[in-house]
Coordinates of C-alpha atoms in Angstrom, one line a residue:
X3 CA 11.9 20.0 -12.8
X4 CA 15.5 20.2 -11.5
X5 CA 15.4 23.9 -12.2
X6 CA 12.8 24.5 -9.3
X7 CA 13.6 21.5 -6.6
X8 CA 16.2 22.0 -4.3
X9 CA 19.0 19.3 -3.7
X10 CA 18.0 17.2 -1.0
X11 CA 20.0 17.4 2.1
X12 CA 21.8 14.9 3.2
X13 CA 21.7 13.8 7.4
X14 CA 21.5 9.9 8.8
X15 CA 20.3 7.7 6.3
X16 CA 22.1 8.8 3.4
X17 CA 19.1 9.3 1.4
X18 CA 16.4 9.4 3.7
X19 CA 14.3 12.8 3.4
X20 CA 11.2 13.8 5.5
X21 CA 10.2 17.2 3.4
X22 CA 7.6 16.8 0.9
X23 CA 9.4 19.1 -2.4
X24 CA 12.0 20.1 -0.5
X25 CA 13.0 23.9 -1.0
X26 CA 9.6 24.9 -2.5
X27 CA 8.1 26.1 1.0
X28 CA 5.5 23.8 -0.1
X29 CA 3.4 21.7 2.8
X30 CA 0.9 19.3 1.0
X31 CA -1.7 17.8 2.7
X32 CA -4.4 15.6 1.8
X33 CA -7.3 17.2 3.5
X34 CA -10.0 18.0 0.8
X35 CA -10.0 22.0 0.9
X36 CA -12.3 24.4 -0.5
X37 CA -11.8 26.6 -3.5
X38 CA -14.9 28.5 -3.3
X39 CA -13.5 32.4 -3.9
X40 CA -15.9 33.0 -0.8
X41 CA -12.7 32.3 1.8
X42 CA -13.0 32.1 5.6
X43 CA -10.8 34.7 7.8
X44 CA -7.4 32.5 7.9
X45 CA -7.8 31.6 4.3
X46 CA -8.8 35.7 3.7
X47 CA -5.6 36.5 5.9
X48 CA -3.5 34.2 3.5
X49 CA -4.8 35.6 0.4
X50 CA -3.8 38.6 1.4
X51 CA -0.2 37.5 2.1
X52 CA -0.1 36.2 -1.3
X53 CA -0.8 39.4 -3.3
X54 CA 2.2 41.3 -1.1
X55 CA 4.6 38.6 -3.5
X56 CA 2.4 37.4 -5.8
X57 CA 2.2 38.5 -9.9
X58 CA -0.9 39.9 -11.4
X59 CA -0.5 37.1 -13.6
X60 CA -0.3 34.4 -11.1
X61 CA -3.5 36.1 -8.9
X62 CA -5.3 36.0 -12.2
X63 CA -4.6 32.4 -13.0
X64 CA -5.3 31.2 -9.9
X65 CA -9.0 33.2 -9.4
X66 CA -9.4 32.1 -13.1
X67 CA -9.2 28.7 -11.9
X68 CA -11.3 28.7 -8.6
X69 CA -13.5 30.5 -11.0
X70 CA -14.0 27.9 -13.3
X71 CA -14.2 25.5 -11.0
X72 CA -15.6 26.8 -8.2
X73 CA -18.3 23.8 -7.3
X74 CA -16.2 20.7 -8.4
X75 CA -15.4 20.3 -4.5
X76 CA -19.0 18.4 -4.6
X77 CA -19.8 18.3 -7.7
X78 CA -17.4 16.2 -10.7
X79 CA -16.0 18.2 -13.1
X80 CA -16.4 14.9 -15.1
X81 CA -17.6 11.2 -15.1
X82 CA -16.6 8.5 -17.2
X83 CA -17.5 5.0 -17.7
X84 CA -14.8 2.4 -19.0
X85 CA -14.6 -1.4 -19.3
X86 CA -11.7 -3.0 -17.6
X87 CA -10.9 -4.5 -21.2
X88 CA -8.5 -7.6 -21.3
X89 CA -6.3 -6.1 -23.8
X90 CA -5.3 -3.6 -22.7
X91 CA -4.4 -4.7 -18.7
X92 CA -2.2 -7.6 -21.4
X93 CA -0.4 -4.7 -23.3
X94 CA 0.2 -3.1 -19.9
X95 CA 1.5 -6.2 -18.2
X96 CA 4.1 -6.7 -21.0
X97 CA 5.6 -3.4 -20.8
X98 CA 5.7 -3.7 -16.7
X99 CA 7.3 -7.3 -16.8
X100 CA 10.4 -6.3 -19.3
X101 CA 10.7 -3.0 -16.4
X102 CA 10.3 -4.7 -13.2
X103 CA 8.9 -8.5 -13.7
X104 CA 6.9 -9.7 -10.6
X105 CA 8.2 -13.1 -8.4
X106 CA 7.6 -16.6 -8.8
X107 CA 5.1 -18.7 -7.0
X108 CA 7.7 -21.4 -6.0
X109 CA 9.5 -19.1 -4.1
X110 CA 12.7 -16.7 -3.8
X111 CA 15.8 -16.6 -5.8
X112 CA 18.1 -19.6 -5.0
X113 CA 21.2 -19.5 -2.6
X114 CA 24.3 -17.8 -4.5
X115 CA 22.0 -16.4 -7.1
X116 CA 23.0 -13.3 -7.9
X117 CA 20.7 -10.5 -8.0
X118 CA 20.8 -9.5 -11.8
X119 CA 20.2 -13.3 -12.4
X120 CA 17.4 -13.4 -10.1
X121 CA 15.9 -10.1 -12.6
X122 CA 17.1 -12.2 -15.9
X123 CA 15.1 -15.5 -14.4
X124 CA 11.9 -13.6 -13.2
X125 CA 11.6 -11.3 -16.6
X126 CA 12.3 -14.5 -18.6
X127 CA 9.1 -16.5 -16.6
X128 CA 6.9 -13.7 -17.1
X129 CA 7.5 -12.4 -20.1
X130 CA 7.1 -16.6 -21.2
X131 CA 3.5 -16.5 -19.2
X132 CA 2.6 -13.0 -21.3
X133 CA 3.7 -13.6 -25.0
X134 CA 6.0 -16.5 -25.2
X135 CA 5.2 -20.7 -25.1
X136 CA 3.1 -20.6 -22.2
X137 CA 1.1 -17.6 -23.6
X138 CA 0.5 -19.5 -26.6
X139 CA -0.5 -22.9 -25.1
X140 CA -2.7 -20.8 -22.0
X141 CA -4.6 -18.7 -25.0
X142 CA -3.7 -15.5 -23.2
X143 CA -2.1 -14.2 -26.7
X144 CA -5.4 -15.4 -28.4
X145 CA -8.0 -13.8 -25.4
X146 CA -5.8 -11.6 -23.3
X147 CA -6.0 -12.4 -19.6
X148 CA -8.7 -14.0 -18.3
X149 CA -11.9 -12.5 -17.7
X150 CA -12.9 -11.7 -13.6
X151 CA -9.6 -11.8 -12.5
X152 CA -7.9 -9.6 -10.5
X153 CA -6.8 -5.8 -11.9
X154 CA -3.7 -5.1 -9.2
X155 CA -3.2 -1.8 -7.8
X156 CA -2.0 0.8 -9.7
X157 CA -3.2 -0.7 -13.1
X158 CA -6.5 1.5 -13.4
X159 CA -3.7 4.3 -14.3
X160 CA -4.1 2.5 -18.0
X161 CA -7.8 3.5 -18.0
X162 CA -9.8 6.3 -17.8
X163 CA -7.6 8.4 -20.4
X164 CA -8.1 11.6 -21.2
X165 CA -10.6 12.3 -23.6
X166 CA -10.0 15.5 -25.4
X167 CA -9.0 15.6 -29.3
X168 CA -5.7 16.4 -30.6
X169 CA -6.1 19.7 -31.4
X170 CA -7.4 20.5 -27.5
X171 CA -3.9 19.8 -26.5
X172 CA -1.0 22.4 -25.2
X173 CA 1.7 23.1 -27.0
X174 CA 3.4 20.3 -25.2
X175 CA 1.0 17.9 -25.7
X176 CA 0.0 17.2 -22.6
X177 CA -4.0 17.5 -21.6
X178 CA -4.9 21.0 -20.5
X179 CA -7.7 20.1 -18.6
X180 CA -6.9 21.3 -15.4
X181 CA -4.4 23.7 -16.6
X182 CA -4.8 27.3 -14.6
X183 CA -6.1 29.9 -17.2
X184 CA -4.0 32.8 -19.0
X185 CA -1.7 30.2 -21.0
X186 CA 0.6 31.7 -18.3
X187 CA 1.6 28.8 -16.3
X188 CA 2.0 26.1 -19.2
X189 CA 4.6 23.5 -17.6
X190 CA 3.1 21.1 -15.7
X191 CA 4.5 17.6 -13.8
X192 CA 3.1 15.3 -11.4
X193 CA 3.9 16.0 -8.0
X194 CA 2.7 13.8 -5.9
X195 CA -1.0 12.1 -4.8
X196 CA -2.6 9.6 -2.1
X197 CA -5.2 6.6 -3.5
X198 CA -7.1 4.7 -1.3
X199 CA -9.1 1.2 -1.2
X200 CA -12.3 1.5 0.1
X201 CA -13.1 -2.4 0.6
X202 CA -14.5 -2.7 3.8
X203 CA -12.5 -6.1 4.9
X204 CA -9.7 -7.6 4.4
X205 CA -10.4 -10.0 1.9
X206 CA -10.9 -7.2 -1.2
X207 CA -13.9 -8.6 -2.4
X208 CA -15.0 -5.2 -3.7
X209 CA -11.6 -5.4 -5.8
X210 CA -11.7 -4.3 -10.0
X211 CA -11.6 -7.4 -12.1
X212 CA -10.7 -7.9 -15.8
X213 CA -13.9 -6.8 -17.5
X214 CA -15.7 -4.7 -14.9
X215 CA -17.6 -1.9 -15.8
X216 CA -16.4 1.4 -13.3
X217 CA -17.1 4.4 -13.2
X218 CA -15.1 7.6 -12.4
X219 CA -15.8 11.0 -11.0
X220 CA -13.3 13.5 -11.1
X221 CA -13.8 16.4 -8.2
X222 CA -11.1 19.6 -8.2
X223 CA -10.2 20.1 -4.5
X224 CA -7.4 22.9 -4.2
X225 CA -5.5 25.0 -5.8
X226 CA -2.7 27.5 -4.5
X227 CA -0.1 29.6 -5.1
X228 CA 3.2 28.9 -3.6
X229 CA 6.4 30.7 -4.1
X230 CA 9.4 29.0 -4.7
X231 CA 13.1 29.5 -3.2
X232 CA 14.1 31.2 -6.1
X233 CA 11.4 33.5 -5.8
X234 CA 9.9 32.0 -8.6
X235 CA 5.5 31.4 -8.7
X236 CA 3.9 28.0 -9.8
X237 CA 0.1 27.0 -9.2
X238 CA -0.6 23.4 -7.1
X239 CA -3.9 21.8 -8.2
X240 CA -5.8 19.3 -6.7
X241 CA -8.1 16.7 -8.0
X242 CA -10.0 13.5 -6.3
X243 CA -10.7 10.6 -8.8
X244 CA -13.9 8.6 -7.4
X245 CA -13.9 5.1 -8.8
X246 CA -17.0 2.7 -8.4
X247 CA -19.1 -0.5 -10.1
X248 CA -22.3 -0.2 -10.7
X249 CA -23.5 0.9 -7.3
X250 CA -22.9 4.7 -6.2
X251 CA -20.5 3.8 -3.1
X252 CA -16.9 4.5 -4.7
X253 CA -14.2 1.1 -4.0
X254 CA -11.4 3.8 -4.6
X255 CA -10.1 7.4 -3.8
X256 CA -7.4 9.1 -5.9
X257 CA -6.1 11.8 -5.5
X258 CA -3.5 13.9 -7.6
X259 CA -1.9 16.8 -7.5
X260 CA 0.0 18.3 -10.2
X261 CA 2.3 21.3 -10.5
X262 CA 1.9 24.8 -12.8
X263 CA 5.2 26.8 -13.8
X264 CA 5.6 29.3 -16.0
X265 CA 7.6 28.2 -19.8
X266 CA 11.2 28.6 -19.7
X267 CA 12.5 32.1 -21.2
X268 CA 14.6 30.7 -24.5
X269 CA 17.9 32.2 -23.0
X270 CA 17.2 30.0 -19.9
X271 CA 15.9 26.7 -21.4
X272 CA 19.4 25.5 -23.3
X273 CA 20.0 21.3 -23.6
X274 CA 21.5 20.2 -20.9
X275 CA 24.8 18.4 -21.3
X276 CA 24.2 14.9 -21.4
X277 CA 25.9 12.1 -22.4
X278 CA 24.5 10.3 -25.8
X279 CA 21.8 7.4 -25.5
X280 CA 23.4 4.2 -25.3
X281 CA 21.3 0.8 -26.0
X282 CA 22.0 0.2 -22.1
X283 CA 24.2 1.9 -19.7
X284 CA 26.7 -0.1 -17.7
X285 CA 25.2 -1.4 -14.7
X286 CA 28.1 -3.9 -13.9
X287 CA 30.0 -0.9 -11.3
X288 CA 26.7 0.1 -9.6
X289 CA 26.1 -0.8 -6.0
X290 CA 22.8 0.0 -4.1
X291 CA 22.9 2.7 -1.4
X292 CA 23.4 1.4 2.0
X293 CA 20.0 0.8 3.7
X294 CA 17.9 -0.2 0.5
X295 CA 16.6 -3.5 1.2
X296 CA 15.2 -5.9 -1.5
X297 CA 17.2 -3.4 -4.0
X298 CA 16.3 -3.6 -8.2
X299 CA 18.3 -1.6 -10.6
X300 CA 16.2 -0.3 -13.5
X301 CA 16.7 2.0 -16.2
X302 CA 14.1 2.7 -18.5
X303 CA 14.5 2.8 -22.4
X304 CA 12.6 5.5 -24.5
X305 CA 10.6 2.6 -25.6
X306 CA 9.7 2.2 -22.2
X307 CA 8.3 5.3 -22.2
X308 CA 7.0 5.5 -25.5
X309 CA 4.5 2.3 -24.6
X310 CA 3.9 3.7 -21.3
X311 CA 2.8 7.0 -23.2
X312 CA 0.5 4.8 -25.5
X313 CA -1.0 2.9 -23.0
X314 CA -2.0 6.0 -20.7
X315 CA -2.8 8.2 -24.5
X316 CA -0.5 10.4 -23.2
X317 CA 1.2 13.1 -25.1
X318 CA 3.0 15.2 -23.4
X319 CA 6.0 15.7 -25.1
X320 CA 8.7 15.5 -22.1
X321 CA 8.3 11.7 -22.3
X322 CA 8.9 11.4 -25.8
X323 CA 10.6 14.3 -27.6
X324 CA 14.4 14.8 -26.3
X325 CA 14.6 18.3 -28.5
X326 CA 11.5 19.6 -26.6
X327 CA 12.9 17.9 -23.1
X328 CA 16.0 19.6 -23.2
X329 CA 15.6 22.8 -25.5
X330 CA 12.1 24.2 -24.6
X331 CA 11.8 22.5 -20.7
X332 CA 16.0 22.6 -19.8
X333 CA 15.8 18.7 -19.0
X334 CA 18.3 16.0 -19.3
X335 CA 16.7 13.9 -21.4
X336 CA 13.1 12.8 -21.9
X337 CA 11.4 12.2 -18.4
X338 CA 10.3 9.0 -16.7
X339 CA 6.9 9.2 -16.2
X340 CA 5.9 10.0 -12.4
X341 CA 2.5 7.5 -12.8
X342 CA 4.9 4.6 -14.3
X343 CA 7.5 5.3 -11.0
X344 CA 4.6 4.9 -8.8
X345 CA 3.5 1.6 -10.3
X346 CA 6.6 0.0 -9.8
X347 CA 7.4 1.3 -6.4
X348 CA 3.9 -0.2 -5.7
X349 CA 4.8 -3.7 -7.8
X350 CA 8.1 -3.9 -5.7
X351 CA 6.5 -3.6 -3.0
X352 CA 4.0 -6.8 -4.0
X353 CA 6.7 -8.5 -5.2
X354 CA 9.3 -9.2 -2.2
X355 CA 6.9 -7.9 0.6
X356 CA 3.5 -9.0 -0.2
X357 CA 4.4 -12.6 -2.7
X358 CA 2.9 -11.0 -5.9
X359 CA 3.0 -13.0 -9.0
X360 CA 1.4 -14.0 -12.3
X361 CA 0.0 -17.5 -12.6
X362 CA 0.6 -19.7 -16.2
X363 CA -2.4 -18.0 -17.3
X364 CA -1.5 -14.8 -16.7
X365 CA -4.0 -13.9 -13.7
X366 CA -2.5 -11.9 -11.0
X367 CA -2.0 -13.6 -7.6
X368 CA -1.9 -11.1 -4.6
X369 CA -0.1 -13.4 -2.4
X370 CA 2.4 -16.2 -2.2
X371 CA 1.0 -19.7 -2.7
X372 CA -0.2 -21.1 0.9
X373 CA 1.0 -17.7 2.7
X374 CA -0.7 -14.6 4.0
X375 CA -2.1 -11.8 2.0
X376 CA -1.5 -8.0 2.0
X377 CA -4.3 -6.2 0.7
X378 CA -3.6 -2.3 0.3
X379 CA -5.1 -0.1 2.2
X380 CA -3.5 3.5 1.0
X381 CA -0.9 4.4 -1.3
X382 CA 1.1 8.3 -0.5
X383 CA 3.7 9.1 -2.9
X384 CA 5.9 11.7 -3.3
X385 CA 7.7 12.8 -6.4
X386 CA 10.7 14.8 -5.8
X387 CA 13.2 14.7 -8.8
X388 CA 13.2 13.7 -12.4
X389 CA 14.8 10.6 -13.9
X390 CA 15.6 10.4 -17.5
X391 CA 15.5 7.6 -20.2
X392 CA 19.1 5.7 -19.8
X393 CA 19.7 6.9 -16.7
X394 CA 19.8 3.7 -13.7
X395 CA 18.4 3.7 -10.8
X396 CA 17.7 2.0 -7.5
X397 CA 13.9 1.1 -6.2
X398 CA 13.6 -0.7 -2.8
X399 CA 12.4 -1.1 0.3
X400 CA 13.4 2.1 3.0
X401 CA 15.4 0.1 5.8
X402 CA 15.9 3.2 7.6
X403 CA 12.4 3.3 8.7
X404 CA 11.4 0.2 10.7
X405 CA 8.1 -2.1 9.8
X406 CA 5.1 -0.5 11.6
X407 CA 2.5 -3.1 12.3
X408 CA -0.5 -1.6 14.3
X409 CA -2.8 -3.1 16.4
X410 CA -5.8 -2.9 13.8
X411 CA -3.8 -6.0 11.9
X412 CA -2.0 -3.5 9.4
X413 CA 1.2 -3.0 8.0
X414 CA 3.3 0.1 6.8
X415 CA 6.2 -0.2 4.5
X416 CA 8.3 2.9 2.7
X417 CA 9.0 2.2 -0.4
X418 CA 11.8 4.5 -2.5
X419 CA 13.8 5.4 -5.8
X420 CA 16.7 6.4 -5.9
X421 CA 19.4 7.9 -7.9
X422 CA 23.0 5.7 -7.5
X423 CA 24.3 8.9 -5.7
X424 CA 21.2 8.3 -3.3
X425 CA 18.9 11.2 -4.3
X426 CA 15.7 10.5 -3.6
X427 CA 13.4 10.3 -7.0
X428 CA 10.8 9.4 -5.5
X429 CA 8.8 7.9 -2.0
X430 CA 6.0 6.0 -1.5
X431 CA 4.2 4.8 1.9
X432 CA 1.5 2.0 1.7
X433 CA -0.3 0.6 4.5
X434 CA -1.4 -2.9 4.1
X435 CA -3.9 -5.4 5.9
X436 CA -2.3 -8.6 6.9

């Protein structure tokens, strides 16, 4: 991925940037488009622009693609049904607490506490309420977590897997569902998405719950060529994810968009120099960029990403193979997931803005004890850069853009990851009820 986005440049807030991919001449929008190969004048009129730079190759995926999916606009490409099973929201939990552990229901961290004791203290409570004494005496390590209560945002990401065998797979492991045809434009990442709450008040009663029975409708809404700075192709595709329970009126809208490039020629795809994979880097010298507010310093682990990979039955090889990482895709290492980024970006948000936390039996709380609740409204992400296993970096809250509260009783917060030498890895912007 660093091979095709730009460096972001640098002006005001040090890391603070407003283009979406910068350098890829790439405007995403989240306007559900047709793909129909019947285009209307402006979208005939950019066609034709594209074949003056396009490749035959590229024009051939990407009609092979509206092709194949040329009524999935209104009509699911798919739909799958899948119990909100207790185990598995447990396994999840356990992975996201030793990452990024949520707060306590007594309150903040104590005057003079330092921040990586604040971490130590939170992981330590919840990873006590998950699998240690209180897990045991609460019979969450017996049942898993408790039956009807609340899933929290970002979790359904653990569900819905794909569900194609082994030998359906790329090359890279990854699931080649929505891949553009030709076996042309093979590398694919996450580049960004928008998901959205449907409930229709602010107390979330239409919310998923521990052993719910949803359903989910997957639609393909776009797909276009863009041409990169380097004069380089890649395919952008589209897709909406409908969730619902057992009525046909959806509770949630997400929608993804992922990112086609062509493989790497050998000569071109050598390891990147990188230093070797310590147990944990040294975060002792590290400071947060200036503006960050509420700032964590993680780092994930490649058995971080190894359970994330489970937990999502996800295969694709730049999470988990460092000789296919660096020698076939020219990474640094093996890649943070972009799904697991946005989770925590989402779960630091919930955990200084909105009071998340998990009670002694494990149930998630959306709010601080006696205080007001922030029920999401929309998550939009952006990713813009990779991070690799071992490497730190910063998630927080974006004090360069001020609190908006609007007159409809809602909240907007940016939330952001970042590198130490304040590149942007990634931005999120959720809007809240309050």
């Amino acid at each position: 991925m660093s091979r095709y986005l730009a460096r972001q440049a640098h002006s005001g807030f040090r890391f603070r940037n407003k283009a979406a991919l910068s350098g890829l001449n790439l405007n995403i929008s989240f306007r559900p488009l047709s793909i129909s190969i019947s285009l209307p004048s402006k979208e005939r009129e950019d066609s034709q622009k594209v074949e003056e730079w396009a490749s035959k190759e590229a024009i051939d995926a990407l009609k092979g693609f509206k092709k194949r999916f040329d009524s999935s606009k209104d009509k699911p490409v798919s739909t799958y049904y899948h119990k909100l099973d207790a185990n598995q929201i447990h396994l999840l939990r356990i992975t996201e607490a030793n990452i990024l552990p949520l707060g306590l229901s007594n309150g903040k961290k104590a005057e003079g506490q330092s921040g990586l004791e604040y971490e130590a203290q939170l992981r330590q409570n919840e990873e006590d309420v998950l699998v240690g004494h209180q897990a045991e005496s609460s019979g969450i390590l017996a049942n898993g977590i408790p039956h009807r209560s609340l899933i929290r945002p970002t979790e359904h990401l653990a569900f819905f897997t794909p569900r194609v065998s082994s030998s359906s797979l790329g090359s890279d492991g990854s699931d080649t569902t929505f891949n553009p045809p030709g076996g042309v434009f093979t590398r694919r990442m996450w580049a960004g998405g928008k998901m959205e709450w449907l409930s229709r008040s602010r107390k979330n009663t239409e919310a998923m719950r521990v052993g719910d029975q949803l359903w989910e409708r997957t639609f393909v809404e776009e797909a276009e060529l863009k041409k990169l700075s380097n004069g380089g192709e890649m395919l952008l595709v589209w897709v909406r994810k409908e969730f619902g329970l057992l009525n046909e009126n959806p509770i949630m809208i997400d929608r993804r968009s992922w990112i086609f490039q062509r493989a790497l020629p050998t000569s071109t795809a050598e390891p990147q120099m990188s230093p070797a994979i310590t147990p944990k880097p040294d975060l002792s010298s590290l400071s947060p960029p200036e503006g960050l507010l509420y700032p964590t310093l993680l780092y994930q682990t490649p058995a971080n990403l190894f359970r994330y990979s489970a937990l999502t039955f996800n295969a694709h090889a730049i999470h988990l193979s460092p000789p296919w990482a660096q020698q076939v895709e020219g990474h640094q290492g093996i890649v943070v997931h972009g799904p697991l980024n946005l989770s925590l970006l989402v779960r630091k948000w919930g955990r200084d803005i909105a009071g998340w936390h998990l009670n002694e039996r494990g149930e998630f709380i959306d709010g601080p004890k006696g205080g007001k609740t922030h029920n999401i409204v929309s998550v939009k992400y952006r990713a813009k850069r990779p991070i690799y296993a071992e490497q730190p970096y910063w998630i927080g809250i974006d004090g360069s853009v001020a609190k908006e509260t609007s007159r409809t009783n809602k909240e907007k917060h940016t939330i952001l990851a970042v590198k130490p030498d304040g590149e942007v890895i990634m931005e999120a912007t959720i809007v809240s009820w309050i």
